[in-house]
Coordinates of C-alpha atoms and ligand atoms in Angstrom, one line a residue:
X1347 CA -95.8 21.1 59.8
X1348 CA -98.6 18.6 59.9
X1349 CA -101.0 17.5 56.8
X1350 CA -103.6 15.6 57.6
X1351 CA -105.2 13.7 55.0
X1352 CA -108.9 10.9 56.1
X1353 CA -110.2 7.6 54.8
X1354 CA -114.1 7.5 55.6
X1355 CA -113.4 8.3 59.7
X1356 CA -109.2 7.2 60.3
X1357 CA -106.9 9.9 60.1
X1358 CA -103.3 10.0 59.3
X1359 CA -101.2 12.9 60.2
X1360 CA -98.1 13.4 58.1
X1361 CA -95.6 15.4 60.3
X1362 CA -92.6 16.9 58.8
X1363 CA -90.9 15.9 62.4
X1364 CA -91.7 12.1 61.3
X1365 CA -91.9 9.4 61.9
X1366 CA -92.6 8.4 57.7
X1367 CA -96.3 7.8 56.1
X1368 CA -96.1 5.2 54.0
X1369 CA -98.4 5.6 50.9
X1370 CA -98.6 2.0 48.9
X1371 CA -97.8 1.9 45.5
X1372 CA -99.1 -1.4 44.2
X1373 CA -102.5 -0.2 42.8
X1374 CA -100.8 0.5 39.7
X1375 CA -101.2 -1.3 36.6
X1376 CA -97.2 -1.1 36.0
X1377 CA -95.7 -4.6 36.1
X1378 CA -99.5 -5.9 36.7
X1379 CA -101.5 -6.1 33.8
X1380 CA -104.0 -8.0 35.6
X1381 CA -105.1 -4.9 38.0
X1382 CA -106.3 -3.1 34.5
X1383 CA -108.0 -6.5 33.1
X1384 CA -110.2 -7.1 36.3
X1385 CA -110.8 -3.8 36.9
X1386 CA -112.8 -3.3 33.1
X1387 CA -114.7 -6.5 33.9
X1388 CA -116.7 -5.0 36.9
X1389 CA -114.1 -7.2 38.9
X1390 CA -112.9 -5.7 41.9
X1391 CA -111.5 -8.5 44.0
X1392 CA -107.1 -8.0 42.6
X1393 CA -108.1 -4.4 43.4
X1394 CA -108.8 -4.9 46.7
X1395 CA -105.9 -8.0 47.6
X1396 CA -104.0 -6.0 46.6
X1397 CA -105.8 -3.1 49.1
X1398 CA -105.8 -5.6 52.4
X1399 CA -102.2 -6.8 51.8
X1400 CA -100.5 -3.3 51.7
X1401 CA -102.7 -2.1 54.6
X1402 CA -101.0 -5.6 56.6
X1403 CA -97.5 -4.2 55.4
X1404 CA -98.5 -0.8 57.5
X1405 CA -99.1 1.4 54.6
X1406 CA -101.0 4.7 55.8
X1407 CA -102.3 5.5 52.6
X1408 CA -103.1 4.2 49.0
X1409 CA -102.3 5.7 46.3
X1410 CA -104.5 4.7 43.4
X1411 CA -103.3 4.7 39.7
X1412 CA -105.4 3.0 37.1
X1413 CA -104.2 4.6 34.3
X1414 CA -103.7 2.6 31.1
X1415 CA -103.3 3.3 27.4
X1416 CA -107.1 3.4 26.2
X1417 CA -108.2 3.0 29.2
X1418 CA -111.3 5.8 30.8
X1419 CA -110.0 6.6 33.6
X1420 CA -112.6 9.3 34.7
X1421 CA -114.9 6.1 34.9
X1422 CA -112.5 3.6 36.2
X1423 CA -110.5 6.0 38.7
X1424 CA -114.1 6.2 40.5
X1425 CA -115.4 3.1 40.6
X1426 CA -112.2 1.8 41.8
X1427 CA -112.0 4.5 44.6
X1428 CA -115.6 3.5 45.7
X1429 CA -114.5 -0.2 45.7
X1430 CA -111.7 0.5 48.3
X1431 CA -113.8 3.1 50.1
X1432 CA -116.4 1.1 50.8
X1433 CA -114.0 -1.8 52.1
X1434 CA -111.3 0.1 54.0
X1435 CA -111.3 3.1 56.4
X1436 CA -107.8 4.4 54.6
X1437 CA -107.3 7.7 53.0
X1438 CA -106.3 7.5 49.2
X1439 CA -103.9 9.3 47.3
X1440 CA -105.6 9.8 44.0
X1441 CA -102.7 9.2 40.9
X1442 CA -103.8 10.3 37.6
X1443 CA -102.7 13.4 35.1
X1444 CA -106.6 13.4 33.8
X1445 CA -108.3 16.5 36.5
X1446 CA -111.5 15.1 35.1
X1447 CA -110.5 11.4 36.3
X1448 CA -109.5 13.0 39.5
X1449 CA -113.0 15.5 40.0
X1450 CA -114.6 12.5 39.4
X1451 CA -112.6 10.4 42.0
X1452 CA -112.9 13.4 44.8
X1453 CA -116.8 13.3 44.5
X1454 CA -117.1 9.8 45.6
X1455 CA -114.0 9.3 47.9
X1456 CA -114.8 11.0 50.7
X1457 CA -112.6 12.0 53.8
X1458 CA -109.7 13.8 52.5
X1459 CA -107.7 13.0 49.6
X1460 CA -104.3 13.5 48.2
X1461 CA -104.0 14.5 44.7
X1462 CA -101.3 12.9 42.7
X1463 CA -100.7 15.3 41.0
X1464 CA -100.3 18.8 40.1
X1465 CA -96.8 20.4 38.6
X1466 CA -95.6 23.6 37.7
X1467 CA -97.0 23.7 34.1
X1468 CA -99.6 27.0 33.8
X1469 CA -102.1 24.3 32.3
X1470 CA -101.4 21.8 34.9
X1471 CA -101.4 24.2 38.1
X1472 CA -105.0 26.2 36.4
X1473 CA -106.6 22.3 36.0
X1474 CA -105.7 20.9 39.5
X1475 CA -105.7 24.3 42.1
X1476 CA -109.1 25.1 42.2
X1477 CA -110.6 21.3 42.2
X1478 CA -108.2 20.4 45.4
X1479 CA -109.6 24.0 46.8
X1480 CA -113.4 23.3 46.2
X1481 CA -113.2 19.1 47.1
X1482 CA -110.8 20.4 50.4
X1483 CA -107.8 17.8 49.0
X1484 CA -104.1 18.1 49.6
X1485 CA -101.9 17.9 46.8
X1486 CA -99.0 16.6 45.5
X1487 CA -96.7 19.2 43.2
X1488 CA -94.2 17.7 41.0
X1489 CA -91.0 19.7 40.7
X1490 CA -91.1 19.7 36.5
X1491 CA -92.8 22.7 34.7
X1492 CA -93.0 23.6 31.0
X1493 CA -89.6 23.0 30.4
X1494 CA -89.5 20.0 31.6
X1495 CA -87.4 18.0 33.9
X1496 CA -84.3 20.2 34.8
X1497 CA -81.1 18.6 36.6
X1498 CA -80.9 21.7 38.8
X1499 CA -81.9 20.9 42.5
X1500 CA -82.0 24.6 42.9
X1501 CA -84.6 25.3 39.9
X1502 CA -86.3 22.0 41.3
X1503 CA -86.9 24.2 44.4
X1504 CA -87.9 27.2 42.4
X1505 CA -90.8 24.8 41.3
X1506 CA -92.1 23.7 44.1
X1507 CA -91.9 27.2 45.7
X1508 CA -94.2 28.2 42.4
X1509 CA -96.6 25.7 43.1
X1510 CA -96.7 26.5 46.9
X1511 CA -97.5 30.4 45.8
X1512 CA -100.6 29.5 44.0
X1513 CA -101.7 27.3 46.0
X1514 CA -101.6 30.0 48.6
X1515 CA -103.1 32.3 46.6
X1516 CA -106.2 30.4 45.9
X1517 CA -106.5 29.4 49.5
X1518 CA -105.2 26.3 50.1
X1519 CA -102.9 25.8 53.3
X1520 CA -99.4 25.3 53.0
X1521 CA -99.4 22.1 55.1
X1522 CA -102.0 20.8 52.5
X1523 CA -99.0 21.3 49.4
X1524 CA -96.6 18.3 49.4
X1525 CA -93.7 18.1 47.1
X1526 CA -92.3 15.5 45.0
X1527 CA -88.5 16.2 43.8
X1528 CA -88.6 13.4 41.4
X1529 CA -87.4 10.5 42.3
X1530 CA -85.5 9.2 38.8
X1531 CA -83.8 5.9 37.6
X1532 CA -80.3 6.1 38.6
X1533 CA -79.6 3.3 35.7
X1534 CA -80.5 5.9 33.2
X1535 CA -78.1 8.8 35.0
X1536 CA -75.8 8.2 37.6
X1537 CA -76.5 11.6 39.4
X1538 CA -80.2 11.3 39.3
X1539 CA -80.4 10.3 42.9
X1540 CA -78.6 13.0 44.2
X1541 CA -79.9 15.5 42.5
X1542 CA -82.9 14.0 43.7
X1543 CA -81.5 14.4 47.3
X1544 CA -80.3 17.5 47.3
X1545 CA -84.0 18.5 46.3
X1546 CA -85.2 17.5 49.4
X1547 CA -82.7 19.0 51.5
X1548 CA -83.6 22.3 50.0
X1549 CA -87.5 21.6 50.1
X1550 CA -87.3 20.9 53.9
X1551 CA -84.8 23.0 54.8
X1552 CA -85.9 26.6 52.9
X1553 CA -89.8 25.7 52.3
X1554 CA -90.6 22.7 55.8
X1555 CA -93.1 21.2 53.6
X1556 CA -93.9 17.2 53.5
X1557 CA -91.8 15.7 50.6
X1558 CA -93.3 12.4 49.2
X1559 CA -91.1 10.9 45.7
X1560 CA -92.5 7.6 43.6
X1561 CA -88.8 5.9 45.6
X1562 CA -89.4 2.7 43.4
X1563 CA -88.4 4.5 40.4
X1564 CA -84.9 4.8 41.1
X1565 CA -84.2 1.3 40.8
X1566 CA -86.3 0.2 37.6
X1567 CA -84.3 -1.8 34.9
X1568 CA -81.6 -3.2 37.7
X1569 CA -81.7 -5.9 39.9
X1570 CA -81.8 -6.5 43.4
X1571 CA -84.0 -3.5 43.5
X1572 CA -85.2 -4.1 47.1
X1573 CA -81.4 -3.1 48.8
X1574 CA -81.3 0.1 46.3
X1575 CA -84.3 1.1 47.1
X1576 CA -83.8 0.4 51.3
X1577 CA -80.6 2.3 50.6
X1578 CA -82.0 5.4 49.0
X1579 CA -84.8 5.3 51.1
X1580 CA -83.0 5.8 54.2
X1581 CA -80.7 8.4 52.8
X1582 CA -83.9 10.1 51.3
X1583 CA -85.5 10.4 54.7
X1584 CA -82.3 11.6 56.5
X1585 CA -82.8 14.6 53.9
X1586 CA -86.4 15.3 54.8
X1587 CA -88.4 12.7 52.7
X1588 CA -92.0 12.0 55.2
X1589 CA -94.7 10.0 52.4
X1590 CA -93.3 8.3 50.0
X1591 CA -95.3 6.3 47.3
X1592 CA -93.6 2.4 47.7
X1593 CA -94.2 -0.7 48.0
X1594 CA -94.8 -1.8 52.3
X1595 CA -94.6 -5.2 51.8
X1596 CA -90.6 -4.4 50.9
X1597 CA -90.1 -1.4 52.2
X1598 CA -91.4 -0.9 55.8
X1599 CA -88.8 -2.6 57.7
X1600 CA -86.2 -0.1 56.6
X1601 CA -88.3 2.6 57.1
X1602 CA -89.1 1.3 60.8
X1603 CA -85.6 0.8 61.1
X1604 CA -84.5 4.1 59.7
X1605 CA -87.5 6.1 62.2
X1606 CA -85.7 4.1 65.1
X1607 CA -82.1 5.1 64.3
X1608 CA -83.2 8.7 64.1
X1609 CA -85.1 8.9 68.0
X1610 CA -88.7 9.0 66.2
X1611 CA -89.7 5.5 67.1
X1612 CA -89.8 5.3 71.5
X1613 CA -89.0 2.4 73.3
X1614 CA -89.2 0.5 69.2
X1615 CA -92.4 0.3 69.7
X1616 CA -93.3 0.6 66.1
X1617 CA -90.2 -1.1 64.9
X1618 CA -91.6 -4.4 66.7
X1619 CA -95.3 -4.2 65.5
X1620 CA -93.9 -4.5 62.5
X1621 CA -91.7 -7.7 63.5
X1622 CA -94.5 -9.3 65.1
X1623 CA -97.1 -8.5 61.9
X1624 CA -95.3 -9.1 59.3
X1625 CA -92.2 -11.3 60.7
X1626 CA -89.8 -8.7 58.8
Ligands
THG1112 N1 -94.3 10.5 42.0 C1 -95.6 10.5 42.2 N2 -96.4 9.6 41.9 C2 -96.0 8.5 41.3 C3 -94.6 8.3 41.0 C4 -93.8 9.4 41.3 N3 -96.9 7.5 40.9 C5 -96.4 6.4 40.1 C6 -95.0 6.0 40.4 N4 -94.2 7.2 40.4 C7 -94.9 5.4 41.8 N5 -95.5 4.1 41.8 C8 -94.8 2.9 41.4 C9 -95.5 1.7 41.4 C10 -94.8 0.5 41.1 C11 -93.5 0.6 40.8 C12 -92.8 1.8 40.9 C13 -93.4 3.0 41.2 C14 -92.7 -0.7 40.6 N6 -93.0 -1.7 41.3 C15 -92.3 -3.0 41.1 C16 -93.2 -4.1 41.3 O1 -94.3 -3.9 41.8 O2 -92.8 -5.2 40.9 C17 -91.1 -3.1 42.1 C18 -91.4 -2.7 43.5 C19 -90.2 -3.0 44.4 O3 -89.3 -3.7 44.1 O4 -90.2 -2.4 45.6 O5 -91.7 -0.7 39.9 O6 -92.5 9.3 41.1 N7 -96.0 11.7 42.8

């Protein structure tokens, strides 16, 4: 299955077959206060470093999260979106829980989106549906609903199959629903990353939809975080994992090496663009 998402003209096919998307993380004001303080002042320079260097790290898409306490993000989530827009040709994956900070976003963006997100909350699924049906975006559906975060990968799957449903019902394609199984701190609970895995062996095996997951987040509060996160990447994408939301400038290698170990990466060619770009 094959979702295709566009930046003003590029497009970037994410194929369940592989090899991985990589959607960058860093525009995100977690762990960088300075994205939100530059950003209020009419100041979009950090914004769009930090743009040009994940784009060198080979990320495919960005995903875009200015969220903040008292921060308006209906008004910042745009702005920013026309700053990269009008600087790179990159599709954007647009990461807010406001619909009206992502409405606003789709009706400046352009191309075709990603919305970040949509879950399997009745208020969440009745905000975000029929906005990624009228602006043609793909969406992202987080497998938590109105109870929450379950521990079940198999009610996890229930979820996403859910969301999938009326999705389909109000006409959006099932190649243009991705899932997110959560992607947890494994510090907090030491099965959250294989619950997490088993997720996306179900989604890909019984639904064969893209799978994205936020992989940073299983590492937060330990150190050494870039070998847990290589190491849970490479097992998340032996399960079925095709975009997920990280960080290229530490991530990429494995995932070049992990697409070259599993015979989606001929002759290395993409392994060794990488090398010779970013000498990693
Ligand atoms: N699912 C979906 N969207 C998401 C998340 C998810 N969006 C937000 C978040 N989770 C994913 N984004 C981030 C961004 C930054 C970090 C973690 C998740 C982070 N970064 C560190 C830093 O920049 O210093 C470390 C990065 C690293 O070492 O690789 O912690 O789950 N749909």
């Amino acid at each position: 299955m094959q979702t295709i998402l566009r930046g003003r003209s590029r497009e970037v096919i994410i194929d369940t077959n592989g090899p991985v998307i990589i959607i960058g993380e860093c525009i995100n004001p977690t762990r960088r206060k300075k994205l939100v303080s530059t950003l209020q002042s009419g100041n979009f320079e950090y914004v769009l470093e930090l743009a040009e260097s994940q784009i060198k790290a080979m990320a495919d898409v960005l995903d875009v999260n200015v969220g903040f306490p008292g921060v308006d993000d209906v008004k910042l989530l745009a702005e920013t979106v026309i700053a990269i827009r009008d600087n790179f040709d990159i599709p954007l994956c647009l990461d807010s829980p406001n619909p009206k900070a992502i409405e606003a976003a789709l009706k400046v963006a352009g191309g075709k989106c990603l919305i970040n997100s949509v879950n399997g909350e009745e208020k969440s699924m009745n905000a975000i549906i029929p906005i990624a049906k009228e602006y043609g975006a793909a969406i992202i559906g987080l497998t938590m609903d109105d109870e929450g975060i379950t521990n079940d990968p198999l009610k996890r799957l229930a979820i996403a199959e859910k969301i999938l449903e009326r999705a389909l019902k109000a006409g959006i394609r099932e190649e243009d629903v991705i899932i997110d199984p959560l992607a947890m701190a494994v510090s907090a609970d030491p099965q959250a990353c294989m619950i997490t895995l088993e997720t996306i062996r179900l989604v890909h095996q019984k639904l064969g939809l893209n799978i994205t997951q936020g992989s940073s987040n299983i590492s937060f509060g330990l150190p050494n975080r870039e070998v847990l996160n290589s190491a849970y990447m490479t097992l998340s994408i032996l399960n079925g994992l095709t975009c997920p939301i990280a960080n290229p400038e530490k991530i990429t290698a494995a995932i070049r090496a992990t697409d070259l170990i599993l015979g989606r990466d001929d002759y290395a060619m993409r392994f060794v663009e990488n090398f010779q770009a970013n000498d990693n």
